[in-house]
PDB file of C-alpha atoms and ligand atoms in Angstrom:
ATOM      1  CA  UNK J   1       0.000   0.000   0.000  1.00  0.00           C
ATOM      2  CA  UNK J   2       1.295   3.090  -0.849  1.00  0.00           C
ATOM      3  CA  UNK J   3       1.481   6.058   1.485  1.00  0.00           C
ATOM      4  CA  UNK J   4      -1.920   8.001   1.751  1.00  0.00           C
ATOM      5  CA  UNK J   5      -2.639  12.089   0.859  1.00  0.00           C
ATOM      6  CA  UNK J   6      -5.585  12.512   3.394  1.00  0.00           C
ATOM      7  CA  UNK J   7      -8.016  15.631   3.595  1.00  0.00           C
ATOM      8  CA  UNK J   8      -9.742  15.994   6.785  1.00  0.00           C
ATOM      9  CA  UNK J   9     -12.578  18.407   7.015  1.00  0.00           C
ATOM     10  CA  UNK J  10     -14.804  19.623   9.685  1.00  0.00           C
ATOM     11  CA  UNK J  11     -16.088  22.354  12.044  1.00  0.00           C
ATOM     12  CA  UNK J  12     -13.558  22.790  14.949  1.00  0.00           C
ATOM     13  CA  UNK J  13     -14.431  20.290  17.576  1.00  0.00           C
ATOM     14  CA  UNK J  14     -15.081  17.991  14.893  1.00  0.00           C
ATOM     15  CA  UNK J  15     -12.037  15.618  16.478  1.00  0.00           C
ATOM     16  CA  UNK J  16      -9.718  16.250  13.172  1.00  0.00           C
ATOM     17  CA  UNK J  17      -7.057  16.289  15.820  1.00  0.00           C
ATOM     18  CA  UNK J  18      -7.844  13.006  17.087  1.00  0.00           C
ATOM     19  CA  UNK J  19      -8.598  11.167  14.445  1.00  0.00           C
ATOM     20  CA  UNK J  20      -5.147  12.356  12.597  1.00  0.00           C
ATOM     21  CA  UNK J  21      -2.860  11.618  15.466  1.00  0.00           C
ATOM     22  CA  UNK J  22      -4.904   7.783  14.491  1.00  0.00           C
ATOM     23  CA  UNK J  23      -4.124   8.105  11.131  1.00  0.00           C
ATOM     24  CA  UNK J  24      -0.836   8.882  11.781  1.00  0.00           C
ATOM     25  CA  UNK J  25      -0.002   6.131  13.688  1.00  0.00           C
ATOM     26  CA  UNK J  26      -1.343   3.493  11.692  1.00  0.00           C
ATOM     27  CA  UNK J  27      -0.551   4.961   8.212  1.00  0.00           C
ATOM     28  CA  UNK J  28       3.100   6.238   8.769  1.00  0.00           C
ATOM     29  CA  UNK J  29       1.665   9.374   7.426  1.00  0.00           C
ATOM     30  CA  UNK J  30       2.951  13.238   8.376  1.00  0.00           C
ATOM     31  CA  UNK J  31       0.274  15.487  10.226  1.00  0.00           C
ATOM     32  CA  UNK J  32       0.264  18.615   8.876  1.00  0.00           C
ATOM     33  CA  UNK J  33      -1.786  21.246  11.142  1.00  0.00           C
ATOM     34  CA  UNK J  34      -1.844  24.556  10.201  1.00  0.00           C
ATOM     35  CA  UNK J  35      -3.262  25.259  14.108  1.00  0.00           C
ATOM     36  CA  UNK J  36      -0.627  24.022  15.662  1.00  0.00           C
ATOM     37  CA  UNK J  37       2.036  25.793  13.039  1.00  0.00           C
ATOM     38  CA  UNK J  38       0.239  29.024  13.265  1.00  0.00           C
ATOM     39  CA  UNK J  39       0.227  28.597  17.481  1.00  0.00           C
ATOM     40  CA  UNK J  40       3.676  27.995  17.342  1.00  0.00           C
ATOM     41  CA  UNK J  41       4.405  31.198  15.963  1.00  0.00           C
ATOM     42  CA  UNK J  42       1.672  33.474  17.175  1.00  0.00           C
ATOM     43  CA  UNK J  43       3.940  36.396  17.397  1.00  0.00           C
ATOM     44  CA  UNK J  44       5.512  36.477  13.546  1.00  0.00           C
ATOM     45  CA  UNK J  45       5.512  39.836  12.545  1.00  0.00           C
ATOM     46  CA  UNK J  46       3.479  40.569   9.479  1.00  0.00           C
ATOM     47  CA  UNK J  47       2.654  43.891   9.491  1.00  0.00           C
ATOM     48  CA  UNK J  48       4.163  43.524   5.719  1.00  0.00           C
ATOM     49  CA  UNK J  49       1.409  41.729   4.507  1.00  0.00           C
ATOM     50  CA  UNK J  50      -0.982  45.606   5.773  1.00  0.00           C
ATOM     51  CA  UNK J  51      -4.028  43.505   7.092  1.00  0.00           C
ATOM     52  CA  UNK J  52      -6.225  43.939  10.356  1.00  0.00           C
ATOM     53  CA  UNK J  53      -3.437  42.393  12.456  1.00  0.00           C
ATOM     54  CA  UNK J  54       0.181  42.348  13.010  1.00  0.00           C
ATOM     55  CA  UNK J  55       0.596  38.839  13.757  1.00  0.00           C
ATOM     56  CA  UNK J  56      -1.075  35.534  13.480  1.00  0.00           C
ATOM     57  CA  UNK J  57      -2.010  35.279  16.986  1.00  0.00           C
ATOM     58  CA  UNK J  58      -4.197  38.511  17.048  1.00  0.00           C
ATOM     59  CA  UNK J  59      -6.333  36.634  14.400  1.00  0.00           C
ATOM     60  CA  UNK J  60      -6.668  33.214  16.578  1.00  0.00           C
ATOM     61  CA  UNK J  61      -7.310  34.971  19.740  1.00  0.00           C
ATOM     62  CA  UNK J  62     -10.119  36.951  17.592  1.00  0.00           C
ATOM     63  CA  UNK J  63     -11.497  33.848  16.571  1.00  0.00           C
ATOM     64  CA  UNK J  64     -10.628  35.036  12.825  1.00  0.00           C
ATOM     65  CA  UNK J  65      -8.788  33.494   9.987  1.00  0.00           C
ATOM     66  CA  UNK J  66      -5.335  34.030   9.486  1.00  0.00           C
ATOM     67  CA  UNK J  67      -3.988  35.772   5.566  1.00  0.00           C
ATOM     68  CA  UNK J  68      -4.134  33.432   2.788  1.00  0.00           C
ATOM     69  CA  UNK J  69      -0.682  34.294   2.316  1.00  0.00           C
ATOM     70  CA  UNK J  70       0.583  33.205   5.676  1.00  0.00           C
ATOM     71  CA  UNK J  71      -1.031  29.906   5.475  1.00  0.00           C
ATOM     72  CA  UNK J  72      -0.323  28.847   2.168  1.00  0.00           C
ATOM     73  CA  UNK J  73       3.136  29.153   2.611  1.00  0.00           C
ATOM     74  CA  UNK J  74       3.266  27.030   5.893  1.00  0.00           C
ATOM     75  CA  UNK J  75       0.744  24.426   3.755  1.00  0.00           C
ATOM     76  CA  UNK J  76       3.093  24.239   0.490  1.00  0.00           C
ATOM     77  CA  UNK J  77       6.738  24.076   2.551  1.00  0.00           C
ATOM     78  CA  UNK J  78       4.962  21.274   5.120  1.00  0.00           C
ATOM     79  CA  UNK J  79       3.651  19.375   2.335  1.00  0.00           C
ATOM     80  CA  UNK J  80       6.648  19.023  -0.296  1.00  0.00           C
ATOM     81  CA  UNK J  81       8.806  17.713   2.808  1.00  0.00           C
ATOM     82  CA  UNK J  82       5.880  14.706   3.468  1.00  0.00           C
ATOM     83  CA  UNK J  83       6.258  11.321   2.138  1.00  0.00           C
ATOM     84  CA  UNK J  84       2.071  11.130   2.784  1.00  0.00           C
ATOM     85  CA  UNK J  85      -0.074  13.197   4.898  1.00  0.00           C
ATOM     86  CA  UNK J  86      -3.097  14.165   6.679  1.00  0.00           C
ATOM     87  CA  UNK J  87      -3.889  17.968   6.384  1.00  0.00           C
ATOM     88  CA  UNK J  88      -6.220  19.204   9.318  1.00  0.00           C
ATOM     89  CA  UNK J  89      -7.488  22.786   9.613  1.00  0.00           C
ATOM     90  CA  UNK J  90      -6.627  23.421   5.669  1.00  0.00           C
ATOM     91  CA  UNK J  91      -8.346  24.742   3.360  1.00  0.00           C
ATOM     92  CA  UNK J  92     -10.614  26.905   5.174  1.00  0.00           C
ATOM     93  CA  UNK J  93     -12.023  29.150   2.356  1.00  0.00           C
ATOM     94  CA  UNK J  94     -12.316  28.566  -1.440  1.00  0.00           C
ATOM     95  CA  UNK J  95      -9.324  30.652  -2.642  1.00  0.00           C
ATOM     96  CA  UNK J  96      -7.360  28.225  -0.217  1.00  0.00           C
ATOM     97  CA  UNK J  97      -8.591  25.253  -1.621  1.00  0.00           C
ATOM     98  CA  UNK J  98      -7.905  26.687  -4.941  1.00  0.00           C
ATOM     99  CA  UNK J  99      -4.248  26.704  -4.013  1.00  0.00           C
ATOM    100  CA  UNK J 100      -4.448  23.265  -2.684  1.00  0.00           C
ATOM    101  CA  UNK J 101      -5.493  21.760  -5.782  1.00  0.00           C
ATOM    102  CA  UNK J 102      -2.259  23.342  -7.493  1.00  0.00           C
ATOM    103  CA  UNK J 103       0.293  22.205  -5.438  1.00  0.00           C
ATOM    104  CA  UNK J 104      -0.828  18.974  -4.298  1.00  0.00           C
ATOM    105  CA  UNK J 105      -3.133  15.580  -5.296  1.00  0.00           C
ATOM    106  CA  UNK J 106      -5.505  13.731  -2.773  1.00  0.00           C
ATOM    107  CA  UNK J 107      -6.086  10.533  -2.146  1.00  0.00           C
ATOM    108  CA  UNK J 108      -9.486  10.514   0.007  1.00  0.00           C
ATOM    109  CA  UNK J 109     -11.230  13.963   1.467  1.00  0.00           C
ATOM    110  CA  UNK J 110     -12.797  12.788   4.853  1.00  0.00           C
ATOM    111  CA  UNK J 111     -15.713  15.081   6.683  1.00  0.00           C
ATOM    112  CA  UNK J 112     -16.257  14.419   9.702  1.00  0.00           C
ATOM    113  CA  UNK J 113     -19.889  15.231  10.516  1.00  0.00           C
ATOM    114  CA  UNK J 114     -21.156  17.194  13.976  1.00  0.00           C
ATOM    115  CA  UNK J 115     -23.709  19.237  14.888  1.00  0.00           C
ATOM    116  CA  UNK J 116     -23.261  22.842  16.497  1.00  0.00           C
ATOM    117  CA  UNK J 117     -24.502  22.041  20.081  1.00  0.00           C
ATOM    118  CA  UNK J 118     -21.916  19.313  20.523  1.00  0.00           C
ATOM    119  CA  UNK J 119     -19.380  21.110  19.088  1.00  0.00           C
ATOM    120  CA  UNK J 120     -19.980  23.851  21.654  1.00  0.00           C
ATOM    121  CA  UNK J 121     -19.912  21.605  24.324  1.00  0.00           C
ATOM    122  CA  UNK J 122     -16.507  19.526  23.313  1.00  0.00           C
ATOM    123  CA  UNK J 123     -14.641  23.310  22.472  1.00  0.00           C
ATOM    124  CA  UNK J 124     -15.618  24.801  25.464  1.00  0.00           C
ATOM    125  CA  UNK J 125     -14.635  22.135  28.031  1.00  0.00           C
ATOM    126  CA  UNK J 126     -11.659  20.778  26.066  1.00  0.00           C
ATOM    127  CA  UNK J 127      -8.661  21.303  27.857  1.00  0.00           C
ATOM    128  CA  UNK J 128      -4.648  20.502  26.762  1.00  0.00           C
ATOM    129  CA  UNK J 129      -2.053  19.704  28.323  1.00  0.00           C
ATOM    130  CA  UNK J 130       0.708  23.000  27.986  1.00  0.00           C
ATOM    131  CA  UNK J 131       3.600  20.272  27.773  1.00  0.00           C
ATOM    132  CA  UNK J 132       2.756  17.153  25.371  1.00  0.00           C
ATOM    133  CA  UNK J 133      -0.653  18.524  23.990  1.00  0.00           C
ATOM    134  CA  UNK J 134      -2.444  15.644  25.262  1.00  0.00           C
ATOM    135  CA  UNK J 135      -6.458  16.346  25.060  1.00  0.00           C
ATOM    136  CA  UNK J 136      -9.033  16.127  27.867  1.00  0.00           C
ATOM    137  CA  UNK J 137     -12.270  16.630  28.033  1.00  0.00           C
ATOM    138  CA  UNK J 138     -14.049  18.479  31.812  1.00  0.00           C
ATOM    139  CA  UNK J 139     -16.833  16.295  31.678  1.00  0.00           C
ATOM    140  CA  UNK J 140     -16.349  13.370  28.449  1.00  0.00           C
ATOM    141  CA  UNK J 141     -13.013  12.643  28.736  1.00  0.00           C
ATOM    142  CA  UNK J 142     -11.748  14.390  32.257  1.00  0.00           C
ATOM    143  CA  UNK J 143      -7.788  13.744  33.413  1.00  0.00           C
ATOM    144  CA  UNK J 144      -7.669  11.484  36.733  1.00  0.00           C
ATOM    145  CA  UNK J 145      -6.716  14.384  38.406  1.00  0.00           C
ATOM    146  CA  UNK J 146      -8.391  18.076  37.410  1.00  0.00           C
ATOM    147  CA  UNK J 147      -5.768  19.994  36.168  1.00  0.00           C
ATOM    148  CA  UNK J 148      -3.108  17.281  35.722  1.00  0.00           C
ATOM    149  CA  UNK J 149      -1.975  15.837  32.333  1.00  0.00           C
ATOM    150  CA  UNK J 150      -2.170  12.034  32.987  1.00  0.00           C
ATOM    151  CA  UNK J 151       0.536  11.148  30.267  1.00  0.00           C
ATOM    152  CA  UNK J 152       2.926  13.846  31.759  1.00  0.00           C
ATOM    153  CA  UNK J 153       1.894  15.293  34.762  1.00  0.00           C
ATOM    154  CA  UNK J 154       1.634  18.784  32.694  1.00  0.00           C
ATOM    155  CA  UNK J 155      -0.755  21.398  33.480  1.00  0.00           C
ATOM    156  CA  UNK J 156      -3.935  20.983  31.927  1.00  0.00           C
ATOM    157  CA  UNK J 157      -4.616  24.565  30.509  1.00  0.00           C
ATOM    158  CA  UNK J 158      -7.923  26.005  28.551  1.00  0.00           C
ATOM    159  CA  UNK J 159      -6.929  27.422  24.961  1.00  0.00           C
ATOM    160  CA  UNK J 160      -7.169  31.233  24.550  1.00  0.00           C
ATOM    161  CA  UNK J 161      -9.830  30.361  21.686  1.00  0.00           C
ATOM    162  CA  UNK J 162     -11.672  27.970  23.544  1.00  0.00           C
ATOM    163  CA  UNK J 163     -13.735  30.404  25.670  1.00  0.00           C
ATOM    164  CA  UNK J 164     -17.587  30.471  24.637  1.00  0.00           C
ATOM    165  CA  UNK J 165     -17.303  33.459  22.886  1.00  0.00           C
ATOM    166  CA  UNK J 166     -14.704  32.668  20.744  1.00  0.00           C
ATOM    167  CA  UNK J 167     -15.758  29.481  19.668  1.00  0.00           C
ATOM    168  CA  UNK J 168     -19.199  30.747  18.098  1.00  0.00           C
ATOM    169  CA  UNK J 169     -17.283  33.194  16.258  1.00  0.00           C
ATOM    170  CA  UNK J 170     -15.146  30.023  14.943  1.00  0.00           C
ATOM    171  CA  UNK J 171     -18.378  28.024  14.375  1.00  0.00           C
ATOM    172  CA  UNK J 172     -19.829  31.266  12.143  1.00  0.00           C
ATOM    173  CA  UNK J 173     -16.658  31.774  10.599  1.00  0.00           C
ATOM    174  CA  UNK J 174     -16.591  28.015   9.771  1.00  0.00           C
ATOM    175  CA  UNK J 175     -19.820  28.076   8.482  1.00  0.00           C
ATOM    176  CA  UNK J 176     -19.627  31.336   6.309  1.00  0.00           C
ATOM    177  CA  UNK J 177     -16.203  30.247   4.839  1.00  0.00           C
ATOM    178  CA  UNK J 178     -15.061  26.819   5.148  1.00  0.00           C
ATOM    179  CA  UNK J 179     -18.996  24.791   4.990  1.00  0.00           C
ATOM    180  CA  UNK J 180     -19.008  26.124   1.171  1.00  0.00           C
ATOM    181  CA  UNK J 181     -15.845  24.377   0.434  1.00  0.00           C
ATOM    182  CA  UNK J 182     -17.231  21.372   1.571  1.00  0.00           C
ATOM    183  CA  UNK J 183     -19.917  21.391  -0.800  1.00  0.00           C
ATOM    184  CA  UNK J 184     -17.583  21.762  -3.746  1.00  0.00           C
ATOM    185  CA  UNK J 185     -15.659  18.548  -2.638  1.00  0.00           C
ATOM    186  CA  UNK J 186     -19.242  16.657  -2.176  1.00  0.00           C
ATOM    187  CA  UNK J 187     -20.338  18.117  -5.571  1.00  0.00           C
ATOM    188  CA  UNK J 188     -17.128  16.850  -7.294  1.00  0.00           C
ATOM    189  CA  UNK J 189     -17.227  13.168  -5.727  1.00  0.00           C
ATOM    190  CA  UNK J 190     -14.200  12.901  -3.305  1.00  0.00           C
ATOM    191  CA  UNK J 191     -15.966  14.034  -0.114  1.00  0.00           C
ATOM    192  CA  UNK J 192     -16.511  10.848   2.421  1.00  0.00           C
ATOM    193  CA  UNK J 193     -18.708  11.765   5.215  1.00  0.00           C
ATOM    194  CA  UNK J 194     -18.324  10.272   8.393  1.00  0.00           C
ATOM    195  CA  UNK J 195     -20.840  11.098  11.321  1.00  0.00           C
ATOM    196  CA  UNK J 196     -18.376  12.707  13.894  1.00  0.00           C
ATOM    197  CA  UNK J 197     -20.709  12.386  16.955  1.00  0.00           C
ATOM    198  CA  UNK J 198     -19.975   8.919  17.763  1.00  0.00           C
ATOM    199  CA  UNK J 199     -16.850   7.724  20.471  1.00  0.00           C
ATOM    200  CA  UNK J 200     -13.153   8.352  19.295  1.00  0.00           C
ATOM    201  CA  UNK J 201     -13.009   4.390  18.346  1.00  0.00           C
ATOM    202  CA  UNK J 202     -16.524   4.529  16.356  1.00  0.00           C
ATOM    203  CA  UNK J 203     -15.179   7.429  14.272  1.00  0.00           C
ATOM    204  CA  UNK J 204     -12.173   5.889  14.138  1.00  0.00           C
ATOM    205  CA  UNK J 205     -13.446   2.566  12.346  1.00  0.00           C
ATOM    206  CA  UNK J 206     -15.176   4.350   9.248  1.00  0.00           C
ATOM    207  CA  UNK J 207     -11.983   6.627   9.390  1.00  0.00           C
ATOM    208  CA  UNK J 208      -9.606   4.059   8.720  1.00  0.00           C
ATOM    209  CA  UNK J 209     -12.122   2.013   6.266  1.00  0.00           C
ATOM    210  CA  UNK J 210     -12.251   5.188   4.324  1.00  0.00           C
ATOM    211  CA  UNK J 211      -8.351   5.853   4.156  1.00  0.00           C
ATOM    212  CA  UNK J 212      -7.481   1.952   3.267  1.00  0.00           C
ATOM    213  CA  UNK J 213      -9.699   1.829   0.555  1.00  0.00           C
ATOM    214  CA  UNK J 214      -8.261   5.021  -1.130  1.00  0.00           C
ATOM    215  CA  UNK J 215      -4.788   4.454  -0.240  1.00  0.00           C
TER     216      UNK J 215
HETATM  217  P1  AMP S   1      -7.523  25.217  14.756  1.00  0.00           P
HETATM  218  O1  AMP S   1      -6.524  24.742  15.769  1.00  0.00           O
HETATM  219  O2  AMP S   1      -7.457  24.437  13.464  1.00  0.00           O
HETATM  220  O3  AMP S   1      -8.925  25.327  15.302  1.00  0.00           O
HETATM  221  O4  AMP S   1      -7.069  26.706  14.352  1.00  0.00           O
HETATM  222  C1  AMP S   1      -6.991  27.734  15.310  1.00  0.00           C
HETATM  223  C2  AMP S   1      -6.956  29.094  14.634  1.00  0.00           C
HETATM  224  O5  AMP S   1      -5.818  29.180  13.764  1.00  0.00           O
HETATM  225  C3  AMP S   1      -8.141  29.412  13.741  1.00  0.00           C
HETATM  226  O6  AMP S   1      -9.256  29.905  14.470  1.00  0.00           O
HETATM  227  C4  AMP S   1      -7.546  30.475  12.811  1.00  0.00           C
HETATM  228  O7  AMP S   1      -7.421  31.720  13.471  1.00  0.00           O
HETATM  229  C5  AMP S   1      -6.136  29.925  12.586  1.00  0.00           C
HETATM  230  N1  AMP S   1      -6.077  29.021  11.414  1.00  0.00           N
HETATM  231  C6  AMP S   1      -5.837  27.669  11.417  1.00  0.00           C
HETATM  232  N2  AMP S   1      -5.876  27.163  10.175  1.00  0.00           N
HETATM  233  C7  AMP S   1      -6.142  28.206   9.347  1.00  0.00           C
HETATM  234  C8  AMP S   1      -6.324  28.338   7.934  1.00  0.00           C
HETATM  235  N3  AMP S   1      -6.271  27.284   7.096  1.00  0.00           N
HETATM  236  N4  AMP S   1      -6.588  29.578   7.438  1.00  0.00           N
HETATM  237  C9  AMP S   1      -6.659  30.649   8.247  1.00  0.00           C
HETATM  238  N5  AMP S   1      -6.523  30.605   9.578  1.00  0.00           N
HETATM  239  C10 AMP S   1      -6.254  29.398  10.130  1.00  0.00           C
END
């Protein structure tokens, strides 16, 4: 089998995150994550650029999408250096998937399917742990001991995007921008939709199904 180009799509709290660290492991694939790339450099300067914001963190913390031209860049360098991969959090409007159909050929485009109560619920009471990003849940999936990582002993800590507020602005910035693109991959035959609400393992069964048949 040869190594897989995966698409996963979905609202935030979807469990992309999940479900690629899964793929990951069992494909041998690279997770590419423009979240976590943009987090770990929230403070880049690019006042060049002359949009709202200086840096990329000002747009996360608004609950707003980052320029086209930041994440495009991070998207094209991450994904000539993969041998396979599993893109999560990319494209998130159509001039971005435009770009991704330039530089790059899929394999299988996975949605994973959730409705906007639950993913309220999972956003607001996720909580990570701020030394090996391990993922808890307050009330579905809570730590043995509130506050403690159980993998490392880390502190669990809320993200800065996370608070109710911010994650409705995510959800209606989701839905004005990224639910479009979504359509276009359904229209054009690639999209596989997976209902999202189930447990980690259910989604996790008509994940892999999805990516063995296409890889
Ligand atoms: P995530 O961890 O995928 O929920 O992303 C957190 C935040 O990073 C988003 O709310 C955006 O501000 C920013 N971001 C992540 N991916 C993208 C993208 N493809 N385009 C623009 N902004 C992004």
């Amino acid at each position: 089998m040869s190594t897989p180009n995966v698409l996963i799509l979905g609202a935030p709290g979807a469990g992309k995150g999940t479900q690629s660290s899964r793929i990951v492991d069992e494909f041998g694939v690279e997770h590419v994550t423009t979240g976590d790339a943009l987090r770990s450099n929230k403070g880049m300067d690019i006042s060049h650029l002359d949009t709202e914001y200086d840096t990329p963190g000002a747009y996360m913390d608004a609950g707003e999408l980052v320029p086209d031209e930041v994440v495009n860049e991070i998207v094209k360098t991450a994904l000539a250096e993969a041998d396979g991969y599993v893109l999560d959090g990319y494209p998130r409007n159509a001039s971005q998937a435009e770009y991704l159909d330039e530089i790059t050929d899929l394999d299988v485009v996975l949605y994973l399917d959730v409705s906007k109560d639950v993913l309220v619920d999972r956003l607001t009471g996720r909580r990570v742990c701020s030394d090996c990003g391990a993922n808890y849940h307050v009330d579905f999936e809570p730590p043995e001991e509130a506050g403690v990582c159980d993998d490392c002993g880390g502190e669990l800590i809320q993200r800065e995007d996370d608070t109710e507020e911010t994650v409705r602005e995510r959800i209606r910035v989701y839905e004005d921008n990224t639910e479009p693109i979504i359509e276009r991959y359904d229209e054009s035959g690639e999209l596989v939709r997976i209902d999202g609400e189930g447990s980690p393992d259910e989604v996790w069964e008509a994940v892999r199904d999805a990516v063995e048949s296409a890889a």
